[in-house]
Amino acid sequence: MNNVDVVIVEPKTGFLDYASKRLPLGVMSVAGMIRSKGFKVKIIDQRIDPHGWKKELEYCVNQNPLFVGISSMTGTQINHALKAASVVRNIDDKIPIVWGGVHPSLMALQTIEHPLVDVIVMGEGERSASQLADAYKNNIPLENIPSICYKKNDGTVKVTDSAPQIKLDEIPEIPYDLMDMDEYASIDFSGNHERSISFESSRGCPWRCGFCYIPAFYNSTWRTFSPESVVERLSILKDKYKIKSVYFVDDEMAIDTKRFEKIVDAILKENLDITWGTQGIRIDTMERIMTRHPNLLDKMYKSGNKQIEIGLESGSQRVLKLIDKDIDLETMKRITDKLTDFSVGKDITLHYNMMGGFPTETREEIEESIKWGEYLVNEKQAYVNYNIFAPFPGTPLYPLSVKSGFVEPKDLESWGDFNLFDWFRHHPSWMDSKTIDFLTSMAFSLLFANTSMEIKITNKVTRTLFKMYGPVARFRLKHRLFNFFIEKRITDLLNMNSDF
């Protein structure tokens, strides 16, 4: 077997890995671009082989690759990324360790200080990573590679100029053949664990929501694959890999409602016979769909749409203004009512995301959001997820969070303790212990009170446990019985366990 030229590691993410394991599309896209330049690429996903990934990485490193790439978000994934980097360094300290992903991109100067980080690819990595492979192969200096941060031989740090954003239709096909497709699933509409896949039809978002890092990562732009490209790729996936369900992981899929309708029309025309859901469509975008394309909801359903996910965030108008959501409660009520009317008698899940714990948010405003969530669950039979705000790097609310009492992590390891579900237990902030206990218990109960949530759980054991715990969660939520919340502590321990 020929030696591997580039190894890319997808680290474990923690508790979320128990629910489902989605394809690492970002890492795969980078691998596809590198491979298109003639290099042999190996992807190692810690989530798939949590006990054997180390031996696999050791084997690849002993083949003397040009570099080892590691992708990471903010939080628990950093800890697992550092373990992978340590394996590389212990075997051969001359092999460059290249980091990419959201956290290294937005915190490059702090991240590059770590001894297990040699180079950072900032932003979308396809172009820069493939140029790095060429540079290491041919001993070309790194200074002309765009969008990287690296340590020079004298120990100083250099940040190169940013690269123009790549046109999405110019990106090579995602190399699905590098992955064991049987190991991944994104969504389960049927309950029969049919093969499903995550799919990206666009990148970025032009909106300015205060809790989101996406505008910082993509420079507030939204770029798309053409409708023709989207449906062609879906058709290939269905035929080659027998895909039954597709989960569009776009941050906002339908900003251009005409383009969105073309995709739906093409799915119908090609008779793809798939079921599909969306990760992101704004409530005001849904309003435009209803008013400008009166038949589109019907066509969506006929084409196999089984789930629509919308971010509402808060039941308080002041908080909606604080986070620059640019929507109002009247619109939320009107459109959610219309969506409920449409969904009656149809096999479709309406999924709404709520959020709380913002700096300056009062207990009364938190309760307004909870009541909204309960209303949607109990009266509209919707799936509601309540997230606790986390001041991630790059979010517009980050400066206010620091001003309000959030103590910023000072190094890469400290950011590894910044977990979405319990960061406030490790880092001082504006929230006192009573608020933290209330928010975490309430969010946990509301999450498991949703019977519709099971479509997001593709792990059979986890789905069974979810069904068993549901009645307890609904009882706790109804009566606000959040004392002695031992089940939340158990999931916290699972999230920290690196050996599952």
mmCIF file of N, CA and C in Angstrom, residues 285-396:
data_model
loop_
_atom_site.group_PDB
_atom_site.id
_atom_site.type_symbol
_atom_site.label_atom_id
_atom_site.label_comp_id
_atom_site.label_asym_id
_atom_site.label_seq_id
_atom_site.Cartn_x
_atom_site.Cartn_y
_atom_site.Cartn_z
ATOM 1 N N THR A 285 -37.983 34.119 6.966
ATOM 2 C CA THR A 285 -37.817 33.454 5.672
ATOM 3 C C THR A 285 -39.029 32.574 5.381
ATOM 4 N N MET A 286 -39.506 31.880 6.395
ATOM 5 C CA MET A 286 -40.697 31.056 6.223
ATOM 6 C C MET A 286 -41.899 31.914 5.858
ATOM 7 N N GLU A 287 -41.958 33.122 6.411
ATOM 8 C CA GLU A 287 -43.042 34.036 6.051
ATOM 9 C C GLU A 287 -42.956 34.408 4.577
ATOM 10 N N ARG A 288 -41.748 34.662 4.064
ATOM 11 C CA ARG A 288 -41.581 34.982 2.649
ATOM 12 C C ARG A 288 -41.956 33.795 1.770
ATOM 13 N N ILE A 289 -41.618 32.587 2.231
ATOM 14 C CA ILE A 289 -42.005 31.390 1.482
ATOM 15 C C ILE A 289 -43.521 31.312 1.361
ATOM 16 N N MET A 290 -44.215 31.590 2.458
ATOM 17 C CA MET A 290 -45.669 31.488 2.455
ATOM 18 C C MET A 290 -46.332 32.564 1.592
ATOM 19 N N THR A 291 -45.782 33.773 1.610
ATOM 20 C CA THR A 291 -46.423 34.883 0.900
ATOM 21 C C THR A 291 -46.029 34.954 -0.569
ATOM 22 N N ARG A 292 -44.772 34.631 -0.882
ATOM 23 C CA ARG A 292 -44.300 34.764 -2.263
ATOM 24 C C ARG A 292 -44.402 33.464 -3.057
ATOM 25 N N HIS A 293 -44.471 32.352 -2.361
ATOM 26 C CA HIS A 293 -44.525 31.041 -3.028
ATOM 27 C C HIS A 293 -45.622 30.211 -2.362
ATOM 28 N N PRO A 294 -46.876 30.551 -2.612
ATOM 29 C CA PRO A 294 -47.991 29.952 -1.854
ATOM 30 C C PRO A 294 -48.097 28.431 -1.971
ATOM 31 N N ASN A 295 -47.506 27.837 -2.990
ATOM 32 C CA ASN A 295 -47.592 26.381 -3.151
ATOM 33 C C ASN A 295 -46.332 25.655 -2.682
ATOM 34 N N LEU A 296 -45.336 26.405 -2.194
ATOM 35 C CA LEU A 296 -44.045 25.796 -1.904
ATOM 36 C C LEU A 296 -44.101 24.828 -0.725
ATOM 37 N N LEU A 297 -44.854 25.154 0.310
ATOM 38 C CA LEU A 297 -44.950 24.234 1.444
ATOM 39 C C LEU A 297 -45.531 22.887 1.008
ATOM 40 N N ASP A 298 -46.536 22.939 0.161
ATOM 41 C CA ASP A 298 -47.119 21.692 -0.349
ATOM 42 C C ASP A 298 -46.096 20.911 -1.167
ATOM 43 N N LYS A 299 -45.348 21.626 -1.991
ATOM 44 C CA LYS A 299 -44.340 20.951 -2.810
ATOM 45 C C LYS A 299 -43.220 20.376 -1.939
ATOM 46 N N MET A 300 -42.853 21.109 -0.890
ATOM 47 C CA MET A 300 -41.843 20.592 0.035
ATOM 48 C C MET A 300 -42.285 19.255 0.605
ATOM 49 N N TYR A 301 -43.537 19.208 1.047
ATOM 50 C CA TYR A 301 -44.034 17.979 1.660
ATOM 51 C C TYR A 301 -44.104 16.839 0.636
ATOM 52 N N LYS A 302 -44.559 17.156 -0.580
ATOM 53 C CA LYS A 302 -44.648 16.134 -1.619
ATOM 54 C C LYS A 302 -43.262 15.609 -2.005
ATOM 55 N N SER A 303 -42.249 16.470 -1.874
ATOM 56 C CA SER A 303 -40.885 16.067 -2.248
ATOM 57 C C SER A 303 -40.201 15.250 -1.162
ATOM 58 N N GLY A 304 -40.847 15.111 -0.005
ATOM 59 C CA GLY A 304 -40.298 14.278 1.058
ATOM 60 C C GLY A 304 -39.885 15.009 2.310
ATOM 61 N N ASN A 305 -40.210 16.311 2.411
ATOM 62 C CA ASN A 305 -39.842 17.065 3.608
ATOM 63 C C ASN A 305 -40.590 16.538 4.831
ATOM 64 N N LYS A 306 -39.819 16.184 5.869
ATOM 65 C CA LYS A 306 -40.396 15.623 7.081
ATOM 66 C C LYS A 306 -40.119 16.476 8.311
ATOM 67 N N GLN A 307 -39.293 17.493 8.157
ATOM 68 C CA GLN A 307 -38.900 18.273 9.332
ATOM 69 C C GLN A 307 -38.455 19.663 8.909
ATOM 70 N N ILE A 308 -38.908 20.683 9.656
ATOM 71 C CA ILE A 308 -38.496 22.067 9.441
ATOM 72 C C ILE A 308 -37.992 22.607 10.767
ATOM 73 N N GLU A 309 -36.779 23.127 10.769
ATOM 74 C CA GLU A 309 -36.162 23.629 12.004
ATOM 75 C C GLU A 309 -36.011 25.148 11.928
ATOM 76 N N ILE A 310 -36.522 25.833 12.944
ATOM 77 C CA ILE A 310 -36.550 27.297 12.948
ATOM 78 C C ILE A 310 -36.057 27.822 14.289
ATOM 79 N N GLY A 311 -35.220 28.828 14.245
ATOM 80 C CA GLY A 311 -34.740 29.470 15.465
ATOM 81 C C GLY A 311 -35.630 30.627 15.877
ATOM 82 N N LEU A 312 -36.304 30.492 17.003
ATOM 83 C CA LEU A 312 -37.118 31.584 17.561
ATOM 84 C C LEU A 312 -36.345 32.332 18.640
ATOM 85 N N GLU A 313 -35.593 31.609 19.423
ATOM 86 C CA GLU A 313 -34.653 32.081 20.444
ATOM 87 C C GLU A 313 -35.315 32.566 21.734
ATOM 88 N N SER A 314 -36.218 33.538 21.671
ATOM 89 C CA SER A 314 -36.741 34.099 22.922
ATOM 90 C C SER A 314 -38.217 34.465 22.816
ATOM 91 N N GLY A 315 -38.882 34.415 23.967
ATOM 92 C CA GLY A 315 -40.258 34.873 24.054
ATOM 93 C C GLY A 315 -40.355 36.289 24.560
ATOM 94 N N SER A 316 -39.219 36.970 24.709
ATOM 95 C CA SER A 316 -39.165 38.354 25.174
ATOM 96 C C SER A 316 -38.737 39.267 24.031
ATOM 97 N N GLN A 317 -39.531 40.297 23.759
ATOM 98 C CA GLN A 317 -39.185 41.217 22.683
ATOM 99 C C GLN A 317 -37.905 41.985 22.988
ATOM 100 N N ARG A 318 -37.683 42.316 24.258
ATOM 101 C CA ARG A 318 -36.449 43.029 24.598
ATOM 102 C C ARG A 318 -35.227 42.157 24.324
ATOM 103 N N VAL A 319 -35.326 40.889 24.663
ATOM 104 C CA VAL A 319 -34.197 39.997 24.437
ATOM 105 C C VAL A 319 -33.975 39.785 22.942
ATOM 106 N N LEU A 320 -35.044 39.669 22.175
ATOM 107 C CA LEU A 320 -34.899 39.545 20.722
ATOM 108 C C LEU A 320 -34.155 40.746 20.148
ATOM 109 N N LYS A 321 -34.415 41.919 20.689
ATOM 110 C CA LYS A 321 -33.700 43.116 20.247
ATOM 111 C C LYS A 321 -32.252 43.084 20.723
ATOM 112 N N LEU A 322 -32.030 42.624 21.947
ATOM 113 C CA LEU A 322 -30.674 42.528 22.494
ATOM 114 C C LEU A 322 -29.784 41.657 21.609
ATOM 115 N N ILE A 323 -30.316 40.541 21.125
ATOM 116 C CA ILE A 323 -29.512 39.600 20.346
ATOM 117 C C ILE A 323 -29.582 39.883 18.846
ATOM 118 N N ASP A 324 -30.215 41.001 18.462
ATOM 119 C CA ASP A 324 -30.306 41.394 17.045
ATOM 120 C C ASP A 324 -30.909 40.288 16.186
ATOM 121 N N LYS A 325 -31.973 39.700 16.679
ATOM 122 C CA LYS A 325 -32.634 38.634 15.934
ATOM 123 C C LYS A 325 -33.434 39.186 14.752
ATOM 124 N N ASP A 326 -33.832 40.443 14.856
ATOM 125 C CA ASP A 326 -34.546 41.128 13.770
ATOM 126 C C ASP A 326 -35.874 40.451 13.422
ATOM 127 N N ILE A 327 -36.564 39.934 14.453
ATOM 128 C CA ILE A 327 -37.916 39.435 14.285
ATOM 129 C C ILE A 327 -38.744 39.918 15.469
ATOM 130 N N ASP A 328 -40.052 39.798 15.383
ATOM 131 C CA ASP A 328 -40.907 40.225 16.484
ATOM 132 C C ASP A 328 -41.844 39.094 16.887
ATOM 133 N N LEU A 329 -42.365 39.205 18.106
ATOM 134 C CA LEU A 329 -43.209 38.143 18.654
ATOM 135 C C LEU A 329 -44.487 37.945 17.853
ATOM 136 N N GLU A 330 -45.017 39.020 17.299
ATOM 137 C CA GLU A 330 -46.241 38.899 16.509
ATOM 138 C C GLU A 330 -46.015 38.015 15.281
ATOM 139 N N THR A 331 -44.882 38.237 14.605
ATOM 140 C CA THR A 331 -44.556 37.405 13.448
ATOM 141 C C THR A 331 -44.354 35.949 13.867
ATOM 142 N N MET A 332 -43.643 35.747 14.973
ATOM 143 C CA MET A 332 -43.421 34.393 15.471
ATOM 144 C C MET A 332 -44.742 33.674 15.699
ATOM 145 N N LYS A 333 -45.672 34.350 16.360
ATOM 146 C CA LYS A 333 -46.965 33.729 16.673
ATOM 147 C C LYS A 333 -47.752 33.434 15.396
ATOM 148 N N ARG A 334 -47.761 34.383 14.483
ATOM 149 C CA ARG A 334 -48.545 34.223 13.259
ATOM 150 C C ARG A 334 -48.023 33.072 12.396
ATOM 151 N N ILE A 335 -46.702 33.000 12.220
ATOM 152 C CA ILE A 335 -46.131 31.987 11.330
ATOM 153 C C ILE A 335 -46.145 30.609 11.985
ATOM 154 N N THR A 336 -45.892 30.523 13.286
ATOM 155 C CA THR A 336 -45.962 29.209 13.943
ATOM 156 C C THR A 336 -47.377 28.659 13.899
ATOM 157 N N ASP A 337 -48.373 29.543 14.024
ATOM 158 C CA ASP A 337 -49.768 29.092 13.908
ATOM 159 C C ASP A 337 -50.052 28.545 12.509
ATOM 160 N N LYS A 338 -49.559 29.259 11.481
ATOM 161 C CA LYS A 338 -49.784 28.812 10.103
ATOM 162 C C LYS A 338 -49.075 27.485 9.829
ATOM 163 N N LEU A 339 -47.870 27.336 10.351
ATOM 164 C CA LEU A 339 -47.143 26.096 10.157
ATOM 165 C C LEU A 339 -47.852 24.937 10.841
ATOM 166 N N THR A 340 -48.403 25.196 12.026
ATOM 167 C CA THR A 340 -49.151 24.144 12.719
ATOM 168 C C THR A 340 -50.368 23.734 11.915
ATOM 169 N N ASP A 341 -51.095 24.728 11.395
ATOM 170 C CA ASP A 341 -52.269 24.421 10.567
ATOM 171 C C ASP A 341 -51.867 23.580 9.358
ATOM 172 N N PHE A 342 -50.736 23.921 8.749
ATOM 173 C CA PHE A 342 -50.281 23.174 7.577
ATOM 174 C C PHE A 342 -49.915 21.735 7.937
ATOM 175 N N SER A 343 -49.321 21.542 9.115
ATOM 176 C CA SER A 343 -48.787 20.229 9.484
ATOM 177 C C SER A 343 -49.848 19.248 9.970
ATOM 178 N N VAL A 344 -51.056 19.733 10.253
ATOM 179 C CA VAL A 344 -52.107 18.864 10.768
ATOM 180 C C VAL A 344 -52.398 17.739 9.761
ATOM 181 N N GLY A 345 -52.332 16.507 10.263
ATOM 182 C CA GLY A 345 -52.609 15.353 9.423
ATOM 183 C C GLY A 345 -51.444 14.929 8.553
ATOM 184 N N LYS A 346 -50.306 15.599 8.709
ATOM 185 C CA LYS A 346 -49.131 15.268 7.899
ATOM 186 C C LYS A 346 -48.020 14.734 8.792
ATOM 187 N N ASP A 347 -47.209 13.880 8.221
ATOM 188 C CA ASP A 347 -46.076 13.306 8.943
ATOM 189 C C ASP A 347 -44.893 14.266 8.827
ATOM 190 N N ILE A 348 -44.960 15.352 9.579
ATOM 191 C CA ILE A 348 -43.925 16.373 9.518
ATOM 192 C C ILE A 348 -43.679 16.928 10.924
ATOM 193 N N THR A 349 -42.424 17.111 11.276
ATOM 194 C CA THR A 349 -42.046 17.622 12.593
ATOM 195 C C THR A 349 -41.644 19.086 12.489
ATOM 196 N N LEU A 350 -42.265 19.913 13.311
ATOM 197 C CA LEU A 350 -41.879 21.317 13.418
ATOM 198 C C LEU A 350 -40.951 21.457 14.617
ATOM 199 N N HIS A 351 -39.746 21.919 14.361
ATOM 200 C CA HIS A 351 -38.697 21.990 15.384
ATOM 201 C C HIS A 351 -38.335 23.449 15.591
ATOM 202 N N TYR A 352 -38.492 23.922 16.827
ATOM 203 C CA TYR A 352 -38.163 25.313 17.158
ATOM 204 C C TYR A 352 -37.056 25.354 18.202
ATOM 205 N N ASN A 353 -36.094 26.231 17.990
ATOM 206 C CA ASN A 353 -35.000 26.415 18.940
ATOM 207 C C ASN A 353 -35.225 27.664 19.772
ATOM 208 N N MET A 354 -35.110 27.503 21.081
ATOM 209 C CA MET A 354 -35.178 28.630 22.016
ATOM 210 C C MET A 354 -33.824 28.747 22.717
ATOM 211 N N MET A 355 -33.580 29.908 23.301
ATOM 212 C CA MET A 355 -32.291 30.137 23.944
ATOM 213 C C MET A 355 -32.477 31.121 25.093
ATOM 214 N N GLY A 356 -31.648 30.955 26.133
ATOM 215 C CA GLY A 356 -31.713 31.863 27.270
ATOM 216 C C GLY A 356 -30.391 31.927 27.997
ATOM 217 N N GLY A 357 -30.375 32.692 29.076
ATOM 218 C CA GLY A 357 -29.147 32.870 29.824
ATOM 219 C C GLY A 357 -28.262 33.969 29.267
ATOM 220 N N PHE A 358 -28.848 34.886 28.502
ATOM 221 C CA PHE A 358 -28.065 35.983 27.930
ATOM 222 C C PHE A 358 -27.657 36.978 29.017
ATOM 223 N N PRO A 359 -26.535 37.662 28.847
ATOM 224 C CA PRO A 359 -26.204 38.732 29.783
ATOM 225 C C PRO A 359 -27.308 39.787 29.775
ATOM 226 N N THR A 360 -27.699 40.236 30.935
ATOM 227 C CA THR A 360 -28.759 41.234 31.214
ATOM 228 C C THR A 360 -30.154 40.634 31.165
ATOM 229 N N GLU A 361 -30.323 39.374 30.738
ATOM 230 C CA GLU A 361 -31.654 38.763 30.702
ATOM 231 C C GLU A 361 -32.132 38.490 32.127
ATOM 232 N N THR A 362 -33.385 38.838 32.413
ATOM 233 C CA THR A 362 -33.941 38.655 33.748
ATOM 234 C C THR A 362 -34.642 37.299 33.869
ATOM 235 N N ARG A 363 -34.907 36.907 35.113
ATOM 236 C CA ARG A 363 -35.637 35.654 35.353
ATOM 237 C C ARG A 363 -37.019 35.703 34.708
ATOM 238 N N GLU A 364 -37.653 36.862 34.746
ATOM 239 C CA GLU A 364 -38.978 37.015 34.146
ATOM 240 C C GLU A 364 -38.908 36.798 32.636
ATOM 241 N N GLU A 365 -37.850 37.296 32.007
ATOM 242 C CA GLU A 365 -37.704 37.126 30.565
ATOM 243 C C GLU A 365 -37.390 35.673 30.219
ATOM 244 N N ILE A 366 -36.640 35.015 31.064
ATOM 245 C CA ILE A 366 -36.392 33.588 30.864
ATOM 246 C C ILE A 366 -37.706 32.809 30.916
ATOM 247 N N GLU A 367 -38.550 33.143 31.894
ATOM 248 C CA GLU A 367 -39.843 32.464 32.026
ATOM 249 C C GLU A 367 -40.718 32.703 30.796
ATOM 250 N N GLU A 368 -40.613 33.878 30.193
ATOM 251 C CA GLU A 368 -41.395 34.153 28.982
ATOM 252 C C GLU A 368 -41.008 33.186 27.860
ATOM 253 N N SER A 369 -39.720 32.899 27.757
ATOM 254 C CA SER A 369 -39.261 31.955 26.734
ATOM 255 C C SER A 369 -39.704 30.529 27.062
ATOM 256 N N ILE A 370 -39.639 30.170 28.336
ATOM 257 C CA ILE A 370 -40.061 28.831 28.739
ATOM 258 C C ILE A 370 -41.538 28.626 28.428
ATOM 259 N N LYS A 371 -42.340 29.635 28.716
ATOM 260 C CA LYS A 371 -43.771 29.532 28.439
ATOM 261 C C LYS A 371 -44.023 29.380 26.939
ATOM 262 N N TRP A 372 -43.215 30.078 26.134
ATOM 263 C CA TRP A 372 -43.321 29.918 24.685
ATOM 264 C C TRP A 372 -43.019 28.473 24.307
ATOM 265 N N GLY A 373 -41.952 27.940 24.882
ATOM 266 C CA GLY A 373 -41.579 26.563 24.588
ATOM 267 C C GLY A 373 -42.650 25.574 24.983
ATOM 268 N N GLU A 374 -43.202 25.742 26.177
ATOM 269 C CA GLU A 374 -44.262 24.842 26.643
ATOM 270 C C GLU A 374 -45.503 24.952 25.769
ATOM 271 N N TYR A 375 -45.817 26.164 25.358
ATOM 272 C CA TYR A 375 -46.966 26.390 24.473
ATOM 273 C C TYR A 375 -46.779 25.640 23.150
ATOM 274 N N LEU A 376 -45.581 25.724 22.585
ATOM 275 C CA LEU A 376 -45.316 25.069 21.311
ATOM 276 C C LEU A 376 -45.335 23.551 21.443
ATOM 277 N N VAL A 377 -44.853 23.050 22.582
ATOM 278 C CA VAL A 377 -44.840 21.603 22.801
ATOM 279 C C VAL A 377 -46.246 21.087 23.075
ATOM 280 N N ASN A 378 -46.953 21.740 23.982
ATOM 281 C CA ASN A 378 -48.244 21.229 24.448
ATOM 282 C C ASN A 378 -49.405 21.554 23.508
ATOM 283 N N GLU A 379 -49.386 22.757 22.928
ATOM 284 C CA GLU A 379 -50.511 23.183 22.088
ATOM 285 C C GLU A 379 -50.264 22.950 20.599
ATOM 286 N N LYS A 380 -49.006 22.983 20.197
ATOM 287 C CA LYS A 380 -48.688 22.854 18.773
ATOM 288 C C LYS A 380 -47.997 21.537 18.442
ATOM 289 N N GLN A 381 -47.779 20.694 19.456
ATOM 290 C CA GLN A 381 -47.136 19.391 19.255
ATOM 291 C C GLN A 381 -45.810 19.522 18.510
ATOM 292 N N ALA A 382 -45.077 20.588 18.822
ATOM 293 C CA ALA A 382 -43.796 20.837 18.177
ATOM 294 C C ALA A 382 -42.658 20.250 19.001
ATOM 295 N N TYR A 383 -41.516 20.161 18.393
ATOM 296 C CA TYR A 383 -40.272 19.771 19.060
ATOM 297 C C TYR A 383 -39.521 21.061 19.386
ATOM 298 N N VAL A 384 -39.292 21.309 20.669
ATOM 299 C CA VAL A 384 -38.635 22.541 21.100
ATOM 300 C C VAL A 384 -37.351 22.207 21.838
ATOM 301 N N ASN A 385 -36.290 22.853 21.424
ATOM 302 C CA ASN A 385 -34.991 22.676 22.052
ATOM 303 C C ASN A 385 -34.600 24.002 22.711
ATOM 304 N N TYR A 386 -34.196 23.941 23.980
ATOM 305 C CA TYR A 386 -33.810 25.155 24.699
ATOM 306 C C TYR A 386 -32.313 25.094 24.981
ATOM 307 N N ASN A 387 -31.575 26.043 24.416
ATOM 308 C CA ASN A 387 -30.132 26.105 24.608
ATOM 309 C C ASN A 387 -29.769 27.249 25.544
ATOM 310 N N ILE A 388 -28.729 27.034 26.311
ATOM 311 C CA ILE A 388 -28.206 28.103 27.161
ATOM 312 C C ILE A 388 -27.120 28.832 26.393
ATOM 313 N N PHE A 389 -27.242 30.135 26.306
ATOM 314 C CA PHE A 389 -26.280 30.934 25.547
ATOM 315 C C PHE A 389 -24.855 30.693 26.022
ATOM 316 N N ALA A 390 -23.957 30.555 25.056
ATOM 317 C CA ALA A 390 -22.533 30.410 25.353
ATOM 318 C C ALA A 390 -21.770 31.492 24.597
ATOM 319 N N PRO A 391 -20.940 32.273 25.280
ATOM 320 C CA PRO A 391 -20.194 33.351 24.615
ATOM 321 C C PRO A 391 -19.005 32.816 23.831
ATOM 322 N N PHE A 392 -19.291 32.193 22.703
ATOM 323 C CA PHE A 392 -18.221 31.658 21.867
ATOM 324 C C PHE A 392 -17.421 32.785 21.222
ATOM 325 N N PRO A 393 -16.155 32.561 20.985
ATOM 326 C CA PRO A 393 -15.349 33.558 20.266
ATOM 327 C C PRO A 393 -15.985 33.903 18.923
ATOM 328 N N GLY A 394 -15.956 35.169 18.582
ATOM 329 C CA GLY A 394 -16.502 35.606 17.309
ATOM 330 C C GLY A 394 -17.956 36.008 17.336
ATOM 331 N N THR A 395 -18.663 35.706 18.439
ATOM 332 C CA THR A 395 -20.077 36.089 18.508
ATOM 333 C C THR A 395 -20.205 37.568 18.851
ATOM 334 N N PRO A 396 -21.171 38.287 18.271
ATOM 335 C CA PRO A 396 -21.336 39.705 18.572
ATOM 336 C C PRO A 396 -21.573 40.007 20.052
#
